[in-house]
Coordinates of C-alpha atoms in Angstrom, one line a residue:
Chain A
M1 CA -37.6 22.2 25.4
A2 CA -34.1 20.9 24.9
V3 CA -31.4 19.9 22.4
L4 CA -30.1 16.6 23.8
V5 CA -26.5 15.8 22.8
Y6 CA -25.0 12.3 23.3
T7 CA -21.6 13.0 24.5
E8 CA -19.5 9.9 24.3
N9 CA -16.7 9.5 26.6
W10 CA -13.5 7.2 26.4
D11 CA -12.7 5.7 29.8
G12 CA -14.3 8.7 31.5
K13 CA -12.7 11.3 29.2
F14 CA -14.1 13.7 26.6
K15 CA -12.2 14.4 23.3
K16 CA -11.9 17.6 21.3
A17 CA -14.5 15.9 19.0
T18 CA -17.0 15.9 21.9
Y19 CA -16.6 19.8 22.4
E20 CA -17.1 20.2 18.7
L21 CA -20.3 18.3 18.7
L22 CA -21.5 20.1 21.7
S23 CA -20.6 23.6 20.1
Y24 CA -22.6 22.5 17.1
A25 CA -25.7 21.3 19.1
N26 CA -25.5 24.6 21.2
E27 CA -25.6 26.6 18.1
I28 CA -28.7 24.8 17.0
A29 CA -30.2 25.3 20.5
K30 CA -29.7 29.1 20.4
N31 CA -31.2 29.2 16.9
T32 CA -34.3 27.4 18.2
G33 CA -34.9 28.7 21.6
N34 CA -33.8 25.6 23.3
E35 CA -31.5 24.7 26.2
T36 CA -28.4 22.4 25.6
V37 CA -28.6 19.2 27.6
A38 CA -25.7 16.5 27.4
I39 CA -26.1 12.8 28.4
T40 CA -23.3 10.4 28.9
V41 CA -22.7 6.9 30.1
G42 CA -20.0 5.7 32.3
N43 CA -17.8 6.6 35.2
V44 CA -17.1 10.2 34.4
S45 CA -15.8 12.5 37.2
D46 CA -17.7 15.6 38.1
E47 CA -14.7 17.7 37.1
E48 CA -14.7 16.2 33.6
L49 CA -18.5 16.5 33.3
K50 CA -18.3 20.2 34.3
K51 CA -16.1 20.8 31.3
L52 CA -19.2 20.5 29.2
G53 CA -20.7 23.7 30.6
Q54 CA -18.0 25.7 28.8
Y55 CA -19.6 24.9 25.6
G56 CA -23.1 25.7 26.3
A57 CA -24.6 22.7 28.2
V58 CA -26.7 23.9 31.2
K59 CA -27.2 20.2 32.4
V60 CA -25.5 16.9 32.0
L61 CA -27.2 13.6 32.5
V62 CA -24.9 10.8 33.6
N63 CA -25.6 7.1 34.1
K64 CA -22.9 5.1 35.9
E65 CA -24.8 2.0 36.3
E66 CA -22.9 -1.3 36.0
K67 CA -25.4 -2.7 33.6
F68 CA -24.6 -0.1 31.1
A69 CA -20.8 -0.3 31.6
K70 CA -20.5 -1.9 28.2
F71 CA -22.0 -0.6 25.0
T72 CA -25.1 -2.4 23.8
A73 CA -27.0 -0.5 21.0
Q74 CA -30.7 -1.8 22.0
A75 CA -30.4 -0.9 25.7
Y76 CA -28.5 2.3 25.1
S77 CA -31.1 3.7 22.6
T78 CA -33.9 3.0 25.2
L79 CA -31.9 5.0 27.7
L80 CA -31.4 7.8 25.4
A81 CA -34.9 7.9 23.9
D82 CA -36.4 8.0 27.4
A83 CA -34.0 10.9 28.4
A84 CA -35.1 12.8 25.2
K85 CA -38.8 12.4 26.3
A86 CA -38.0 13.2 29.8
Q87 CA -36.2 16.4 28.8
S88 CA -39.0 17.3 26.0
A89 CA -36.0 17.4 23.6
N90 CA -37.0 18.4 20.0
F91 CA -33.5 17.6 18.7
V92 CA -31.2 14.7 19.6
I93 CA -27.7 15.0 18.3
F94 CA -24.9 12.4 18.0
A95 CA -21.5 12.3 16.6
N96 CA -21.3 10.4 13.3
S97 CA -19.1 7.9 14.9
Y98 CA -19.5 4.1 15.2
S99 CA -21.6 4.3 18.2
G100 CA -23.6 7.5 17.0
R101 CA -24.4 5.6 13.9
A102 CA -25.5 2.5 15.8
L103 CA -27.9 4.5 18.1
A104 CA -29.3 7.3 16.0
P105 CA -31.6 5.1 13.8
R106 CA -33.1 3.3 16.9
V107 CA -33.6 6.4 18.8
S108 CA -35.3 8.0 15.8
V109 CA -37.8 5.1 15.4
K110 CA -38.6 5.2 19.2
L111 CA -39.2 9.0 19.1
D112 CA -41.0 8.9 15.8
A113 CA -38.4 11.5 14.7
S114 CA -36.8 12.5 11.3
L115 CA -33.1 11.4 11.0
A116 CA -30.4 13.1 9.1
P117 CA -27.3 11.1 9.2
G118 CA -23.9 12.8 8.5
A119 CA -24.6 16.5 8.6
I120 CA -21.6 18.7 7.5
Q121 CA -22.6 22.0 8.8
L122 CA -25.4 24.0 10.6
P123 CA -28.8 23.7 9.2
T124 CA -29.2 25.5 5.7
S125 CA -32.6 26.7 6.9
Y126 CA -34.6 26.2 10.1
E127 CA -38.1 26.5 8.5
P128 CA -38.3 24.2 6.7
F129 CA -35.5 22.4 8.4
V130 CA -32.7 21.5 5.8
I131 CA -29.5 19.8 6.5
K132 CA -26.7 19.6 4.0
K133 CA -25.1 16.1 3.9
K134 CA -22.8 14.1 1.7
A135 CA -24.2 11.4 -0.7
Y136 CA -22.8 9.2 -3.3
S137 CA -20.0 8.5 -1.0
G138 CA -18.6 12.0 -1.2
K139 CA -19.1 12.5 -5.0
A140 CA -22.2 14.8 -4.3
F141 CA -24.1 16.6 -1.6
V142 CA -27.7 16.8 -0.9
D143 CA -30.2 19.1 0.9
Y144 CA -32.1 17.0 3.2
E145 CA -35.4 18.1 4.7
L146 CA -36.5 16.9 8.1
T147 CA -40.4 17.1 8.5
G148 CA -40.9 15.4 11.9
D149 CA -41.5 17.3 15.0
V150 CA -38.4 15.7 16.7
K151 CA -35.3 15.7 14.7
V152 CA -32.3 13.4 15.2
L153 CA -28.9 14.3 13.6
T154 CA -25.5 12.9 13.4
L155 CA -22.5 15.3 12.9
N156 CA -19.5 14.4 10.7
Q157 CA -16.3 14.7 12.6
N158 CA -14.0 17.7 11.9
S159 CA -16.9 19.7 10.5
F160 CA -17.5 22.2 13.2
K161 CA -15.2 24.5 15.3
I162 CA -15.3 24.5 19.0
V163 CA -17.3 27.6 20.2
E164 CA -17.0 28.6 23.9
D165 CA -20.2 29.5 25.7
T166 CA -19.8 29.1 29.5
K167 CA -22.9 28.1 31.5
K168 CA -23.4 27.1 34.9
I169 CA -23.8 23.3 34.6
V170 CA -26.1 21.0 36.7
I171 CA -25.0 17.4 37.0
E172 CA -27.8 14.8 37.3
E173 CA -27.7 11.2 37.7
Y174 CA -30.1 9.4 35.3
T175 CA -31.7 6.1 34.7
T176 CA -34.7 4.5 33.2
D177 CA -36.2 1.1 33.2
V178 CA -34.8 -1.0 30.5
A179 CA -35.8 -4.6 30.2
D180 CA -33.3 -7.4 30.6
N181 CA -33.9 -8.7 27.1
E182 CA -32.5 -5.5 25.7
F183 CA -29.0 -6.5 27.1
V184 CA -28.9 -9.8 25.0
A185 CA -26.1 -8.6 22.7
K186 CA -23.1 -8.5 25.0
V187 CA -19.6 -7.2 24.4
V188 CA -17.2 -10.0 25.5
D189 CA -13.9 -8.4 24.6
V190 CA -12.6 -5.1 23.5
Q191 CA -9.4 -4.9 21.4
K192 CA -8.1 -1.4 21.4
E193 CA -5.3 -0.1 19.1
T194 CA -3.1 1.5 21.5
G195 CA -0.5 4.2 20.9
K196 CA -1.8 4.8 17.4
L197 CA -3.6 7.9 16.4
S198 CA -6.9 6.7 14.9
V199 CA -7.7 7.4 11.1
T200 CA -10.8 9.3 11.9
D201 CA -9.4 11.3 14.7
A202 CA -6.1 12.5 13.1
E203 CA -6.0 16.1 11.8
I204 CA -3.3 15.2 9.5
L205 CA -3.1 12.0 7.4
V206 CA -0.4 10.5 5.5
S207 CA -1.6 7.9 3.0
G208 CA 0.3 5.3 1.1
G209 CA -0.8 3.6 -2.2
R210 CA 0.3 0.8 -4.3
G211 CA 3.1 3.0 -5.8
L212 CA 5.0 2.3 -2.6
K213 CA 5.7 -1.3 -3.9
G214 CA 5.5 -3.2 -0.6
P215 CA 4.8 -3.0 3.0
E216 CA 8.5 -2.8 3.9
N217 CA 8.6 0.6 2.4
W218 CA 6.2 2.3 4.9
G219 CA 9.0 3.4 7.1
M220 CA 9.4 6.7 5.5
L221 CA 5.6 7.3 5.8
E222 CA 5.8 6.6 9.6
E223 CA 8.7 8.9 9.9
M224 CA 6.6 11.6 8.3
A225 CA 3.6 10.9 10.5
E226 CA 5.8 11.1 13.5
I227 CA 7.2 14.4 12.5
L228 CA 3.8 15.9 11.8
G229 CA 1.8 14.2 14.6
A230 CA -0.3 12.6 11.9
G231 CA -2.2 9.4 11.5
I232 CA -1.4 6.8 8.7
C233 CA -3.9 5.4 6.2
C234 CA -3.8 3.7 2.9
S235 CA -5.7 3.0 -0.2
R236 CA -7.8 -0.1 -1.0
P237 CA -5.4 -2.1 -3.0
V238 CA -2.8 -1.8 -0.1
S239 CA -5.2 -3.2 2.5
D240 CA -6.6 -5.8 0.1
L241 CA -2.8 -7.1 -0.5
D242 CA -2.6 -7.1 3.4
W243 CA 0.3 -4.7 3.4
R244 CA -1.6 -2.7 5.8
P245 CA -4.6 -3.5 8.2
H246 CA -8.1 -3.0 6.9
S247 CA -8.7 -0.3 9.6
E248 CA -6.4 2.0 7.7
H249 CA -8.2 1.8 4.5
V250 CA -9.8 5.0 3.5
G251 CA -12.1 5.5 0.4
Q252 CA -15.5 4.8 -0.6
T253 CA -15.7 1.3 0.8
G254 CA -13.4 2.0 3.8
K255 CA -13.2 5.1 6.2
V256 CA -14.5 8.5 5.0
V257 CA -12.1 11.0 6.4
A258 CA -11.9 14.9 6.5
P259 CA -8.6 15.9 8.0
N260 CA -7.1 19.3 7.7
L261 CA -4.3 17.9 5.6
Y262 CA -4.2 14.9 3.5
I263 CA -0.9 13.7 2.1
A264 CA -1.2 11.0 -0.6
I265 CA 1.9 9.2 -1.6
G266 CA 1.9 6.7 -4.4
V267 CA -1.9 6.8 -4.6
S268 CA -3.2 7.3 -8.0
G269 CA -6.6 8.7 -6.9
A270 CA -9.2 6.4 -8.3
I271 CA -12.7 7.8 -8.0
Q272 CA -13.6 5.5 -5.2
H273 CA -10.5 6.6 -3.2
L274 CA -11.2 10.4 -3.8
A275 CA -14.8 9.8 -2.7
G276 CA -13.6 9.1 0.7
V277 CA -11.0 11.9 1.1
N278 CA -12.1 14.8 -0.9
S279 CA -13.6 16.6 2.2
S280 CA -10.0 17.0 3.3
K281 CA -9.3 20.7 3.8
V282 CA -5.9 20.6 1.9
M283 CA -4.7 17.6 -0.3
V284 CA -1.0 17.1 -1.3
V285 CA -0.2 14.4 -3.8
I286 CA 3.3 12.9 -4.4
N287 CA 3.2 10.6 -7.5
N288 CA 5.6 9.7 -10.3
D289 CA 2.9 9.6 -12.9
P290 CA 1.9 13.2 -13.8
E291 CA -1.3 11.8 -15.3
A292 CA -2.4 10.3 -12.0
P293 CA -6.0 11.5 -11.5
F294 CA -5.2 12.6 -8.0
F295 CA -3.5 15.7 -9.5
E296 CA -7.0 17.0 -10.5
A297 CA -8.2 16.8 -7.0
A298 CA -5.3 17.9 -5.1
D299 CA -4.2 21.4 -3.9
Y300 CA -0.5 20.8 -4.2
G301 CA 1.5 18.3 -6.1
I302 CA 4.9 16.9 -6.7
V303 CA 5.7 14.7 -9.7
G304 CA 8.5 12.4 -8.7
D305 CA 9.7 9.2 -7.3
A306 CA 8.3 8.8 -3.7
F307 CA 11.5 7.1 -2.7
E308 CA 13.5 10.1 -3.5
V309 CA 10.9 12.9 -2.7
V310 CA 9.7 11.6 0.7
P311 CA 13.1 11.3 2.4
K312 CA 13.9 14.8 1.2
L313 CA 10.4 16.1 2.4
N314 CA 10.9 14.4 5.8
E315 CA 14.3 16.4 6.2
A316 CA 12.7 19.6 5.2
L317 CA 9.7 19.0 7.5
K318 CA 12.0 18.2 10.4
N319 CA 14.0 21.3 9.9
F320 CA 10.8 23.3 9.8
K321 CA 9.5 21.7 13.0
A322 CA 12.8 22.4 14.6
S323 CA 13.0 26.0 13.5
Chain B
M1 CA -32.0 -21.0 10.4
K2 CA -33.6 -18.6 8.1
V3 CA -31.8 -15.5 7.1
L4 CA -32.9 -12.4 5.3
I5 CA -30.3 -10.3 3.4
C6 CA -31.3 -6.7 2.3
I7 CA -29.9 -6.0 -1.2
G8 CA -29.1 -2.5 -2.1
H9 CA -29.7 -1.6 -5.9
V10 CA -27.1 1.1 -6.3
P11 CA -25.0 2.8 -9.0
D12 CA -21.7 1.1 -9.7
T13 CA -18.9 2.6 -7.7
T14 CA -17.2 3.9 -10.8
S15 CA -20.2 5.9 -11.8
K16 CA -20.0 9.6 -12.8
I17 CA -22.8 11.2 -10.8
R18 CA -25.1 13.5 -12.5
F19 CA -28.6 15.2 -11.6
T20 CA -31.5 16.0 -13.6
D21 CA -35.0 17.9 -13.1
N22 CA -33.3 21.0 -11.7
D23 CA -31.1 18.9 -9.4
T24 CA -33.9 17.3 -7.6
K25 CA -33.4 13.8 -9.1
F26 CA -30.6 11.4 -9.7
D27 CA -29.8 11.1 -13.5
K28 CA -30.3 7.3 -14.1
S29 CA -29.2 7.4 -17.7
D30 CA -26.0 5.4 -18.5
I31 CA -25.9 4.2 -14.9
Q32 CA -24.9 0.5 -14.3
Y33 CA -26.7 -0.7 -11.2
I34 CA -25.0 -3.3 -8.9
V35 CA -25.7 -5.2 -5.7
G36 CA -24.3 -2.7 -3.0
P37 CA -20.7 -3.7 -2.1
Y38 CA -21.4 -4.4 1.6
E39 CA -24.4 -6.5 0.8
E40 CA -22.2 -8.6 -1.6
L41 CA -19.9 -9.2 1.4
G42 CA -22.9 -10.0 3.6
L43 CA -24.2 -12.5 1.0
T44 CA -20.8 -14.1 0.6
R45 CA -20.5 -14.7 4.2
L46 CA -24.0 -16.2 4.5
L47 CA -23.2 -18.6 1.7
E48 CA -20.0 -19.7 3.5
L49 CA -22.2 -20.3 6.7
K50 CA -24.9 -22.2 4.6
E51 CA -22.3 -24.5 3.2
A52 CA -21.0 -25.1 6.7
K53 CA -24.6 -26.2 7.4
K54 CA -25.2 -23.3 9.9
I55 CA -27.9 -21.6 7.8
K56 CA -30.7 -23.3 6.0
T57 CA -32.2 -20.7 3.6
I58 CA -31.0 -17.3 2.5
T59 CA -33.6 -14.9 1.3
A60 CA -32.7 -11.6 -0.6
I61 CA -35.0 -8.6 -0.2
N62 CA -35.2 -5.2 -1.9
V63 CA -37.7 -2.4 -1.6
G64 CA -38.1 -1.0 -5.1
L65 CA -39.7 -0.8 -8.5
K66 CA -39.5 -3.5 -11.1
E67 CA -36.2 -2.1 -12.3
T68 CA -34.5 -3.6 -9.1
E69 CA -35.4 -7.1 -9.9
A70 CA -32.2 -7.4 -12.1
T71 CA -30.2 -6.8 -9.1
L72 CA -32.2 -9.3 -7.0
R73 CA -31.6 -11.8 -9.8
K74 CA -27.9 -11.2 -9.4
A75 CA -28.2 -11.9 -5.7
L76 CA -30.0 -15.3 -6.6
A77 CA -27.3 -16.0 -9.2
I78 CA -24.5 -15.4 -6.5
G79 CA -26.5 -18.1 -4.4
A80 CA -29.5 -16.6 -2.4
D81 CA -32.3 -19.3 -2.4
N82 CA -35.1 -17.0 -3.1
A83 CA -36.0 -13.3 -3.2
V84 CA -38.7 -10.9 -2.2
R85 CA -39.5 -7.5 -3.8
V86 CA -41.5 -5.1 -1.9
D87 CA -43.2 -3.1 -4.6
A88 CA -42.7 0.5 -3.8
N89 CA -40.7 3.5 -4.8
P90 CA -38.8 4.0 -1.6
T91 CA -39.2 7.5 -0.1
D92 CA -36.7 7.3 2.8
A93 CA -34.9 4.9 5.1
L94 CA -37.7 4.6 7.6
F95 CA -40.1 3.6 4.8
V96 CA -37.7 0.9 3.7
A97 CA -37.0 -0.4 7.2
K98 CA -40.7 -0.5 7.9
Q99 CA -41.3 -2.7 4.8
I100 CA -38.6 -5.1 5.6
A101 CA -39.7 -5.4 9.3
E102 CA -43.2 -6.2 8.2
V103 CA -41.8 -9.0 5.9
C104 CA -39.8 -10.2 8.8
K105 CA -42.8 -10.3 11.2
K106 CA -44.7 -12.4 8.6
D107 CA -42.0 -14.9 7.6
N108 CA -40.0 -15.1 10.9
Y109 CA -36.5 -14.7 9.9
D110 CA -33.8 -15.6 12.5
I111 CA -31.2 -13.0 11.2
V112 CA -31.4 -9.9 9.2
I113 CA -28.2 -8.7 7.4
T114 CA -28.0 -5.3 5.8
G115 CA -25.0 -3.4 4.3
K116 CA -23.4 -0.9 6.8
E117 CA -24.7 1.7 4.4
S118 CA -26.0 2.2 0.8
I119 CA -23.4 3.8 -1.4
D120 CA -25.8 6.2 -2.9
Y121 CA -27.4 8.2 0.0
N122 CA -25.0 6.7 2.6
G123 CA -27.6 6.7 5.3
G124 CA -26.6 3.7 7.2
Q125 CA -29.9 3.7 9.0
V126 CA -32.0 0.9 7.6
G127 CA -30.4 -2.2 9.6
E128 CA -30.8 -0.5 12.9
M129 CA -34.3 0.8 12.2
I130 CA -35.5 -2.7 11.3
A131 CA -34.0 -4.0 14.6
E132 CA -35.9 -1.3 16.4
Y133 CA -39.2 -2.2 14.6
L134 CA -38.7 -5.9 15.5
G135 CA -37.3 -5.1 19.1
V136 CA -34.2 -7.2 18.6
P137 CA -30.4 -6.4 19.1
S138 CA -28.5 -4.7 16.3
I139 CA -24.9 -4.9 15.8
S140 CA -23.5 -2.2 13.5
S141 CA -20.4 -2.1 11.3
T142 CA -19.8 -5.8 11.7
A143 CA -16.5 -7.1 10.4
K144 CA -16.9 -10.8 11.4
L145 CA -20.0 -13.2 11.9
D146 CA -19.8 -16.7 13.2
L147 CA -22.7 -18.9 14.2
D148 CA -23.0 -21.8 16.5
G149 CA -26.5 -23.1 16.8
D150 CA -28.6 -20.3 18.0
K151 CA -25.7 -18.2 19.2
A152 CA -23.7 -15.8 17.1
T153 CA -20.2 -14.3 17.7
L154 CA -19.7 -11.0 15.9
V155 CA -16.7 -8.6 15.7
R156 CA -17.7 -4.9 15.3
E157 CA -15.4 -2.1 14.5
I158 CA -15.4 0.9 16.9
D159 CA -13.5 4.1 17.1
G160 CA -9.9 3.0 17.8
G161 CA -10.4 -0.7 17.8
K162 CA -12.8 -3.7 17.8
E163 CA -15.4 -5.1 20.0
V164 CA -16.3 -8.9 20.0
I165 CA -19.9 -9.5 20.7
E166 CA -22.0 -12.5 21.6
T167 CA -25.7 -12.7 21.0
S168 CA -28.5 -15.2 20.2
I169 CA -31.0 -15.2 17.4
P170 CA -33.0 -13.2 16.4
F171 CA -30.9 -10.2 15.6
V172 CA -29.8 -7.7 12.8
A173 CA -26.3 -7.1 11.9
T174 CA -24.9 -4.6 9.3
A175 CA -21.9 -5.8 7.4
Q176 CA -18.9 -3.8 6.5
K177 CA -15.4 -4.6 5.1
G178 CA -14.0 -7.9 6.5
F179 CA -17.4 -9.6 6.8
A180 CA -16.2 -11.8 4.0
A181 CA -12.7 -11.9 2.4
E182 CA -13.8 -11.5 -1.2
P183 CA -17.2 -11.0 -2.6
R184 CA -18.4 -14.0 -4.7
I185 CA -19.3 -13.4 -8.3
P186 CA -22.1 -15.3 -10.0
S187 CA -21.0 -18.5 -12.0
M188 CA -22.6 -19.3 -15.2
R189 CA -24.4 -22.2 -13.5
G190 CA -25.6 -19.8 -10.8
I191 CA -27.0 -17.4 -13.5
M192 CA -28.9 -20.2 -15.0
Q193 CA -30.3 -21.4 -11.8
A194 CA -31.2 -17.9 -10.7
R195 CA -33.9 -17.7 -13.5
R196 CA -35.8 -20.6 -12.0
K197 CA -35.6 -19.4 -8.4
K198 CA -38.7 -17.8 -6.8
L199 CA -38.8 -13.9 -6.8
A200 CA -42.0 -12.9 -4.9
V201 CA -43.5 -9.6 -5.2
V202 CA -45.3 -8.3 -2.1
A203 CA -47.4 -5.0 -1.7
A204 CA -46.0 -2.2 0.5
V205 CA -47.5 -1.1 3.9
S206 CA -48.1 2.7 4.5
Q207 CA -45.5 4.7 6.2
D208 CA -45.3 8.5 6.4
E209 CA -42.3 10.2 5.0
K210 CA -40.2 11.9 7.6
T211 CA -37.3 13.0 5.4
K212 CA -36.9 14.2 1.8
T213 CA -33.9 15.0 -0.3
T214 CA -34.8 18.3 -1.9
K215 CA -31.6 19.1 -3.9
H216 CA -28.6 17.6 -5.1
F217 CA -25.2 19.3 -5.7
L218 CA -21.9 18.3 -7.2
P219 CA -18.7 19.3 -5.3
E220 CA -17.4 22.8 -6.2
A221 CA -14.6 22.6 -8.7
K222 CA -11.3 22.9 -7.0
A223 CA -8.7 25.5 -8.2
A224 CA -5.8 23.9 -10.2
C225 CA -3.2 21.9 -8.3
K226 CA -0.1 23.9 -7.6
M227 CA 2.8 22.0 -8.8
V228 CA 6.0 22.0 -6.8
D229 CA 9.3 20.8 -8.2
A230 CA 10.7 17.5 -6.8
D231 CA 14.0 19.3 -6.2
N232 CA 12.5 21.9 -4.1
V233 CA 10.5 20.2 -1.5
G234 CA 11.2 23.0 1.0
E235 CA 8.9 25.2 -1.2
L236 CA 6.0 22.6 -0.4
V237 CA 6.7 23.0 3.3
R238 CA 6.6 26.7 3.0
L239 CA 3.3 26.7 1.0
L240 CA 1.7 24.3 3.6
N241 CA 2.8 26.7 6.5
E242 CA 2.4 30.0 5.0
E243 CA -0.4 29.7 2.3
A244 CA -2.5 26.7 3.5
K245 CA -1.7 27.2 7.2
V246 CA -2.1 23.5 7.9
I247 CA 1.3 22.8 9.5

């Protein structure tokens, strides 16, 4: 029996998040007497594939066929579900990423499985199998019991640490029959944001709100992000006003994030915003209104004018980084 | 072109969340229910496409008990042509998806739109599951939809960028921010008309429960925020480094 993990790759490379996901899956495998098997699609070198063996995978299935070169949810889910059957997998684990969310529900229907989307930690119990996940857009958590024989999980990013467990890994080319009509939805163009740390990948996020008064004032946030190696995001009004792109909006109806450090500048902290960021490990708020609700949720706060505080803080951070 | 839009009946985004019955159930008292914000965007875009004569009818659907009819009526007031309620207390996403897929098989919809997730249990599963039951393509986290006859062009958000996807009907897409610019709100005329629009109630089919929510928790209360003087930002840097250990 196996725990099958869909290890996404980006132009043939894995990310830190891939190893976190694999470590999580491997922990479940150890606790359920299973082997950890990875599967990936695309042109990934053997050297890169072998890295998966450091985190517990004893086997990696790889599909390098041209017809799968571009993502299409319908065909990919057939490929993955068939692999799960071939490996007698009783768990299939995805990242709670855009592609994981697109695939996991389809795969779970094909396998007649139970699906838990957005696990935030290892199972609370194995018998019965209970996963803790967020609900009400981060305003609450629930215990979610999976009663099916096969279980499909998606794991939230930045919720599990990498654990090394070196295994001798076997690389196997893998394919299955997928009907042509499963490739109807075709990717015709990919627009990548280059040179920018994506909001969901960043371990530190600097966030700006309406208190910053206009898009021309983001320079000091960009400087802070540069010093800290952080990503940049914003509150909903800021993206609604088109000061910043929608892809940077975090909150209940934007992206839900969980960085190690979240620095909110000129963000009041409406309940919908907090819902999207309250899984951050440490939250700092800088706001000139001492009554801003964000101070209730934050770990550290400064009451003051962002236009005075942020440049000073940037200086202090620069000195700290240089020391 | 017949389009089905799945309407979530969810607590208003400003709701304070509480639980009852030993934390096994959501406390519905004092809760205002709304059309899910992603479904609102979905419906708005469909109305734009209908006005451009690219869609003929828009049907709103919900799987729920009688209480969800007020939310379906709101979708009708915004502009959906008719509505269907599958009469059941939904147990999990698979159950809901199965019901909607059954309605699709009977009434042959060309496109099914759902929100990218409900804002209560945030599963984000129903749209993709419907597509799987119907054996049609699914496009998740869609930020744009355009139609040209039987062909559709969609823009999907991916990690670190966007994908442009072309497909033909039938398909399922899940709507997220960007799908429409601003959600439409019902007009007085729309509200009056909604009362006369057809809201059909159909029986549910059986589907085993595969998951259950056994307990709810509120986040643990955080320790009080440590305040740092605005003239002493160096202290914040020290705390983040020595105490919080995040820089």
